[in-house]
Coordinates of C-alpha atoms in Angstrom, one line a residue:
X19 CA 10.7 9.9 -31.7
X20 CA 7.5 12.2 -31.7
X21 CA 8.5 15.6 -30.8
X22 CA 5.5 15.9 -28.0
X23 CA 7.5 12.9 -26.3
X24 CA 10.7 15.0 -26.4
X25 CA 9.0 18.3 -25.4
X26 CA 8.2 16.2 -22.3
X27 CA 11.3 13.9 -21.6
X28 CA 12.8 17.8 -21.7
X29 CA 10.4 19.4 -18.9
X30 CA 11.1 16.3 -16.9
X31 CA 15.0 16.7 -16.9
X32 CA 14.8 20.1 -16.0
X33 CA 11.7 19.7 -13.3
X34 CA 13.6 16.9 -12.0
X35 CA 16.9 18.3 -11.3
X36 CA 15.3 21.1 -9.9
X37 CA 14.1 19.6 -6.9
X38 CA 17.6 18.2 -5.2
X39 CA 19.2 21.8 -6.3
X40 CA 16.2 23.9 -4.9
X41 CA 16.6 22.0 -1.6
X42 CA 20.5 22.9 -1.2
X43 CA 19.5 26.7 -2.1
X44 CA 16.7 26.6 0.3
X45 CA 18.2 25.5 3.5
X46 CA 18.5 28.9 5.2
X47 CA 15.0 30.2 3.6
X48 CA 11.4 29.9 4.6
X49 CA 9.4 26.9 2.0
X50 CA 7.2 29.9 0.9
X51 CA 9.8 32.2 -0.1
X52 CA 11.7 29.5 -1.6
X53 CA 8.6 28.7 -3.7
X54 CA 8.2 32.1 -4.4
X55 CA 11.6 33.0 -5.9
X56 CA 11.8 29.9 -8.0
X57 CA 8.4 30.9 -9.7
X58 CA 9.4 34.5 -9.5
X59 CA 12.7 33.6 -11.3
X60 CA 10.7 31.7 -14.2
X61 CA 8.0 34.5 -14.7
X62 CA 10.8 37.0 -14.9
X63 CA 12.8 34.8 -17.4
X64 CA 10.1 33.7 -19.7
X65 CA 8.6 37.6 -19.8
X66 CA 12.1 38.6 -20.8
X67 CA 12.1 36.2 -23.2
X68 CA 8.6 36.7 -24.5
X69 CA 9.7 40.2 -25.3
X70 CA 12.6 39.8 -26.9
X71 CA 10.9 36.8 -29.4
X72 CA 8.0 39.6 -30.0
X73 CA 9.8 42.4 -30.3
X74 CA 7.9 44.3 -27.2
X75 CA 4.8 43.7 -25.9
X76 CA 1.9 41.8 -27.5
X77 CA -1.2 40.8 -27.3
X78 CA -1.6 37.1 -25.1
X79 CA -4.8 35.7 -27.4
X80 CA -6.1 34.1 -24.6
X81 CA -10.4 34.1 -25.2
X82 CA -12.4 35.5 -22.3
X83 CA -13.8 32.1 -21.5
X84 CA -10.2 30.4 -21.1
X85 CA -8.9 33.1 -18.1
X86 CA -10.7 31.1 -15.6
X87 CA -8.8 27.8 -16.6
X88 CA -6.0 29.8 -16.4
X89 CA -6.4 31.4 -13.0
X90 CA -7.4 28.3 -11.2
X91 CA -4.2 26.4 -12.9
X92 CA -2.3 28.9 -11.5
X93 CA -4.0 29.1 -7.6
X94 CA -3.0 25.3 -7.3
X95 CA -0.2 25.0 -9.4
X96 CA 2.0 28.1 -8.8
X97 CA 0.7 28.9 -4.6
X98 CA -0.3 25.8 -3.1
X99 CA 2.1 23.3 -4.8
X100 CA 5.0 24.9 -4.2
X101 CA 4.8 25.9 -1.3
X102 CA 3.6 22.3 0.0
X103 CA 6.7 20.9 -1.5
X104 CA 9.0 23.2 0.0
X105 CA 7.6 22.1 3.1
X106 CA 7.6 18.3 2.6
X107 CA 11.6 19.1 1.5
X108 CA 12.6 19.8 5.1
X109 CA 11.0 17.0 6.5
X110 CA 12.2 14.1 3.9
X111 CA 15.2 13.6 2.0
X112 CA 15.5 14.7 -2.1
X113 CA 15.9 11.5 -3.3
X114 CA 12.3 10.5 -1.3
X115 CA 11.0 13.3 -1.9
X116 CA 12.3 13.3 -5.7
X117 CA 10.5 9.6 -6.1
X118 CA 7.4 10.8 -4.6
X119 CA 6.7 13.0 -6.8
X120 CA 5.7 10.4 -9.4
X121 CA 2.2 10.6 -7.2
X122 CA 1.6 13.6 -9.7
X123 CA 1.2 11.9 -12.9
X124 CA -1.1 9.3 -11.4
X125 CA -3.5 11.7 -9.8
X126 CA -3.2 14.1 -12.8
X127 CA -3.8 10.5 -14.6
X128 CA -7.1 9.7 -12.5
X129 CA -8.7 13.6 -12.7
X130 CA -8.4 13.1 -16.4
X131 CA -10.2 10.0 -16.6
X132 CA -12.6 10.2 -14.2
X133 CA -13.3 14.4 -14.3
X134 CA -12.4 15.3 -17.8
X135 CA -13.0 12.0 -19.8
X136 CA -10.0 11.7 -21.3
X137 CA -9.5 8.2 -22.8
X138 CA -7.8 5.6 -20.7
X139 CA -6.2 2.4 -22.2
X140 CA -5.6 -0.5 -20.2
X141 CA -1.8 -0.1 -20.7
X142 CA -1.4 3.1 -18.6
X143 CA -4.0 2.0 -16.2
X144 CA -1.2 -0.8 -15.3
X145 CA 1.6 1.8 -15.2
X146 CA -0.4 3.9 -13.4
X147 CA -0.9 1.3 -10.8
X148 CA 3.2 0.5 -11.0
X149 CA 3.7 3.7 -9.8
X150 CA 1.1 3.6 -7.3
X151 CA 3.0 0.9 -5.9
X152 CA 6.3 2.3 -6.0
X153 CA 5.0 5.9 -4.2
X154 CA 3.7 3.8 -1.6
X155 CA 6.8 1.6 -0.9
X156 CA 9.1 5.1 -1.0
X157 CA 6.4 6.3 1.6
X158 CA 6.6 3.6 4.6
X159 CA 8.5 4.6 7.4
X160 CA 11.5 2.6 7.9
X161 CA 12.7 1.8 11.4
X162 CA 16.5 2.7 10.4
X163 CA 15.0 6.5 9.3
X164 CA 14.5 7.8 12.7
X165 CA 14.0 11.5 10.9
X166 CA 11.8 9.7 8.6
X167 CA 8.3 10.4 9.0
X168 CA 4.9 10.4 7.6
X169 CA 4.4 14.3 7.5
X170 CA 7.3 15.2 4.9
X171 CA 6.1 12.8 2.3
X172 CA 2.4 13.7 2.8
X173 CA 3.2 17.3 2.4
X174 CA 5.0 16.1 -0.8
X175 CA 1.8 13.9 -2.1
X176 CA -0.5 17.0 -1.4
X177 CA 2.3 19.5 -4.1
X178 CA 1.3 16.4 -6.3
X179 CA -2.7 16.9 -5.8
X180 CA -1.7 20.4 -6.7
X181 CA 0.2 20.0 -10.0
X182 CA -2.5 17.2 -10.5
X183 CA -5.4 20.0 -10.6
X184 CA -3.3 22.7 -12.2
X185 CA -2.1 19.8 -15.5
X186 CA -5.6 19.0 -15.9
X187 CA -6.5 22.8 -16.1
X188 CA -3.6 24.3 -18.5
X189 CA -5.0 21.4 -20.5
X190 CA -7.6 23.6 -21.3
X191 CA -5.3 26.7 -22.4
X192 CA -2.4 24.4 -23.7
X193 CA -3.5 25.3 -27.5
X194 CA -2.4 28.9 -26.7
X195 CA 1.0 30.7 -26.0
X196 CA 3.0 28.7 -23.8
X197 CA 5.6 31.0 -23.1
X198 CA 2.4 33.6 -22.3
X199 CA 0.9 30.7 -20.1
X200 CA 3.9 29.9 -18.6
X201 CA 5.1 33.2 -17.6
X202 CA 2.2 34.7 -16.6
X203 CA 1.7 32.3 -13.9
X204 CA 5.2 32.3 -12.7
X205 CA 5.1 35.9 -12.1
X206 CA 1.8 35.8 -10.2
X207 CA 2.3 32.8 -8.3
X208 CA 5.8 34.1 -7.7
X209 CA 4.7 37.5 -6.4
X210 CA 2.0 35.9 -4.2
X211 CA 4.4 34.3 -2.5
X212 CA 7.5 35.7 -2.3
X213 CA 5.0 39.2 -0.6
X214 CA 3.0 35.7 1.8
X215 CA 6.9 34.8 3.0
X216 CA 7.7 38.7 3.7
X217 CA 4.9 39.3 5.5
X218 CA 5.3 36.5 7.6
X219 CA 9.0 37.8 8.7
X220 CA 11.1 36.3 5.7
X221 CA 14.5 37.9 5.0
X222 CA 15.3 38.1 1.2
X223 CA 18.8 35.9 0.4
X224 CA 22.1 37.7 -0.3
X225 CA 22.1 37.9 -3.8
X226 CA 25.3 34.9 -3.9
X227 CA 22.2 32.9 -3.3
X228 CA 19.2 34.7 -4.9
X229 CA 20.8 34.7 -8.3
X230 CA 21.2 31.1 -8.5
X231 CA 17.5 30.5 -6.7
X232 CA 16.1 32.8 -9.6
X233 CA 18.3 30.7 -12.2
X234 CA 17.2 27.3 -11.5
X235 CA 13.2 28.7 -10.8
X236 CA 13.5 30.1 -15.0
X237 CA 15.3 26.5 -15.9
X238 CA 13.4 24.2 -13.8
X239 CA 10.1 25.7 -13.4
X240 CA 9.8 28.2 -16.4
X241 CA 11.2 26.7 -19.2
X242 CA 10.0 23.4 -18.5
X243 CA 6.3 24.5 -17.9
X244 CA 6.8 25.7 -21.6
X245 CA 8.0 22.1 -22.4
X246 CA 5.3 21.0 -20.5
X247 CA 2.6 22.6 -22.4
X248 CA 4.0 22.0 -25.7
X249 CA 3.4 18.2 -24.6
X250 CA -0.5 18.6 -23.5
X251 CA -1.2 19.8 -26.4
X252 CA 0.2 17.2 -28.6
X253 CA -0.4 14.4 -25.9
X254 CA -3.0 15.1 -24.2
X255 CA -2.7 15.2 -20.0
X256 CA -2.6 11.5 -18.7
X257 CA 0.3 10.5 -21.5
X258 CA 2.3 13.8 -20.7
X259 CA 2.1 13.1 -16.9
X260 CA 3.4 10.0 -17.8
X261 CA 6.1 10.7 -19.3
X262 CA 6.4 13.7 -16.8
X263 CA 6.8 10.9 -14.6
X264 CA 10.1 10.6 -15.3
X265 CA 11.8 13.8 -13.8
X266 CA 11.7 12.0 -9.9
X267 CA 14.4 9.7 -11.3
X268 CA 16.5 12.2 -12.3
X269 CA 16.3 14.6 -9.4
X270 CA 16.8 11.1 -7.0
X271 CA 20.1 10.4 -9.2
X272 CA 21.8 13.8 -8.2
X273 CA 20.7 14.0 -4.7
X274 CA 22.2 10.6 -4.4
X275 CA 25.6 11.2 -6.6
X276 CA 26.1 15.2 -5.9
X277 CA 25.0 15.3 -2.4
X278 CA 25.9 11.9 -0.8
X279 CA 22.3 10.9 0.4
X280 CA 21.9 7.5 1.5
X281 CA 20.3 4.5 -0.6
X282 CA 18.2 2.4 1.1
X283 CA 16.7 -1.4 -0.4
X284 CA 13.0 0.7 0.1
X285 CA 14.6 3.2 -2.4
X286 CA 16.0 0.5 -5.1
X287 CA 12.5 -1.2 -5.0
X288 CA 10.2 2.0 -5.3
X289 CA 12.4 3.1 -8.4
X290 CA 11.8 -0.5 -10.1
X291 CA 8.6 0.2 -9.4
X292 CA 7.9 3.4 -11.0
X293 CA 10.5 2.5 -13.5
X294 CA 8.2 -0.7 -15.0
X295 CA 5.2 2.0 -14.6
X296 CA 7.3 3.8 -17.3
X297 CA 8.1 1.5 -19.1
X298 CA 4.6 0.5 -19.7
X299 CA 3.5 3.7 -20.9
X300 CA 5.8 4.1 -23.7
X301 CA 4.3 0.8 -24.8
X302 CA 1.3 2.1 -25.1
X303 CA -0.5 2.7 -29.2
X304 CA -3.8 3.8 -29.3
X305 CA -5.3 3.9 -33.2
X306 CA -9.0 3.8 -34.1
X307 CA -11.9 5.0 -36.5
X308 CA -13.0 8.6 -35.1
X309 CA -14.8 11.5 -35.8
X310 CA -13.6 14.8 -36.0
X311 CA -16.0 17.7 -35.3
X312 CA -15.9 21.7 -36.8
X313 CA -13.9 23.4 -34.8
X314 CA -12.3 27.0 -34.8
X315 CA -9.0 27.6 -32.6
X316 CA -5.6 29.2 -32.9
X317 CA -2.3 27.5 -32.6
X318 CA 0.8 27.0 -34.1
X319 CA 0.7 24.3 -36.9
X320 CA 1.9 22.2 -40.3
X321 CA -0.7 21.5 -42.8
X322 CA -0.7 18.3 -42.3
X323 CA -3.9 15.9 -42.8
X324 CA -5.8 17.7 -39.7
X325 CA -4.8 21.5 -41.7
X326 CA -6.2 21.7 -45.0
X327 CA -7.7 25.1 -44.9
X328 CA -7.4 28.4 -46.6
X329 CA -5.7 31.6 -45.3
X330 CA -7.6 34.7 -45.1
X331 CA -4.0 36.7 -45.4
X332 CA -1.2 36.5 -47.6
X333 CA 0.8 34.2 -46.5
X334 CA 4.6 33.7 -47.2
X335 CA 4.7 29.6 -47.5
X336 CA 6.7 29.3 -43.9
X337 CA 6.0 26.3 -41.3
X338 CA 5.0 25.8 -38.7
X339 CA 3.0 28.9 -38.2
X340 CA 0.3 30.4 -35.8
X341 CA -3.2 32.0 -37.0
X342 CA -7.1 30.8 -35.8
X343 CA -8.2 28.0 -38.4
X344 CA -11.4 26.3 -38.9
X345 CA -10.9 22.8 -39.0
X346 CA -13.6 21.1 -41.3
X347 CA -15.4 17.4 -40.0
X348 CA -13.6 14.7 -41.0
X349 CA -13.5 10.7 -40.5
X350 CA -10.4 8.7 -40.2
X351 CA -8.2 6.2 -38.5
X352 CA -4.7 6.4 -37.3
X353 CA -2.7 6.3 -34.1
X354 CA -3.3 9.4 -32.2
X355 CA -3.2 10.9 -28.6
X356 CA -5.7 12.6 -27.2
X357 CA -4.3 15.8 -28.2
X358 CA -5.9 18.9 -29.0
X359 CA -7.3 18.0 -32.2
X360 CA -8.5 14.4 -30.6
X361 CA -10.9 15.0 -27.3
X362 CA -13.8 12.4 -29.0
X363 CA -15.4 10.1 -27.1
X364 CA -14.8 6.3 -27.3

């Protein structure tokens, strides 16, 4: 299996059983201070262990003209997300609320086709529209629900607009540091709000429950996002989201077996749903004659047939490794994703 595939099955286990966990722990807390101490608890983590994989502090690489991407990735994805889905928690169920969030790899789908051109087979269009079908199932009141409404998972679709925005904008930064991209926003989305929450008259958690809060932010939130970018960069943002897509199944399966929550016939037809959407994507091949262009960028790499250049340093003969490389035009075919090295028009 293609280790971008795995770097993104592995984000979506730990996303995914986040959610069912994060809304035992935040029962007695505010959404926004529940947001803010998972994030808080992955910045924290991932800094630590930035530091201890650099020996101290260095340098993040990121160029001037990336910080932008960067900072808007992090206004939707690390404040408004968050806190809309903490919202959306205490109005639906986990196991809804788990299944609805495979609304985020179809929007983050259609803002890469549409807005950033990414190439779109017919394949994923299908599963896109599985899923589509499934969210909107999962979404329908049902007359047994009586705490059912529309409000908890439309505050749940607008967490997936969100992540939508912020996937399609660490896109852009996703050749750099993950660990650097990832912590960095965890800490300031974190701070942002955990200070919003205690402002607002929040109480901090005893610390039987802030501990664990903090553990399952670095697990689910941190080290995924690392995951996560690992994926964009070798999948590009519409096939990661899809296989993203699979971390609602997971968070639905513990809510259901841990906590007890009920299973309805809504819920066993919305997961077939978004289970053939899946299923279809990891059919997908995409292979074709293209063009590479010159290009000159830093990430960590094998010299494989997209790396034949020279080093400007001595270099000790160990891969993969991490230096800025000019890549030279080329002309080939084989199957590819529209990964870092293959943003060409079609």
């Amino acid at each position: 299996m293609n280790l971008n595939v795995v770097y993104a099955l592995g984000a979506a286990a730990l996303f995914g059983a986040s959610t069912p966990l994060a809304k035992v722990l935040g029962l007695n807390l505010s959404p926004i201070l529940l947001a803010g101490l998972l994030y808080l608890g992955s910045g924290l983590g991932l800094t630590l262990l930035r530091l201890i994989r650099d020996r101290g502090w260095q340098p993040s690489g990121l160029k001037a003209s990336e910080w932008p991407w960067l900072l808007g990735a992090i206004a939707f994805g690390g404040v408004l997300g968050p806190v809309a889905l903490m919202f959306g928690l205490t109005l639906t169920s986990g196991s809804t609320a788990s299944l609805m969030l495979n609304l985020e790899s179809v929007l983050t789908a259609v803002l890469a086709w549409v807005v950033f051109k990414e190439n779109a087979d017919r394949l994923i269009v299908a599963g896109m529209l599985a899923i589509v079908a499934g969210g909107l199932l999962l979404a329908w009141p049902q007359a047994s629900a009586q705490s059912q409404s529309w409000l908890g998972p439309l505050a749940v679709a607008l967490a997936c607009v969100c992540w939508a925005i912020d996937n399609n904008l660490t896109r852009k930064v996703s050749a750099s540091d993950a660990v650097f991209i990832a912590g960095i926003k965890g800490l300031t989305a974190g701070l942002v709000n955990c200070v919003l929450a205690l402002a607002l008259g929040a109480k901090l958690p005893h610390i039987s429950v802030l501990g664990p809060t903090l553990i399952v932010g670095f697990l689910g939130y941190g080290i995924s996002l690392v995951l996560f970018i690992l994926a964009l960069r070798g999948l590009g943002t519409a096939r990661t989201g899809a296989y993203f897509s699979t971390a609602p199944f997971l968070g639905a399966a513990i809510a259901i077996v841990l906590f007890g929550e009920p299973v309805s016939t809504t819920f066993w037809g919305a997961s077939l749903l978004m289970g053939l959407g899946v299923w279809i994507h990891l059919k997908e091949r995409h292979a074709h004659e293209h063009q590479h262009l010159s290009l000159l960028h830093s990430h960590r790499h094998v010299h494989d047939e997209h790396h034949q250049h020279e080093h400007a340093f001595q270099w000790d003969g160990v891969e993969p490794h991490s230096h800025e490389h000019q890549h030279t035009p080329i002309r080939h075919s084989h199957p590819h994703f529209p990964d870092i090295h293959h943003r060409h028009k079609h």
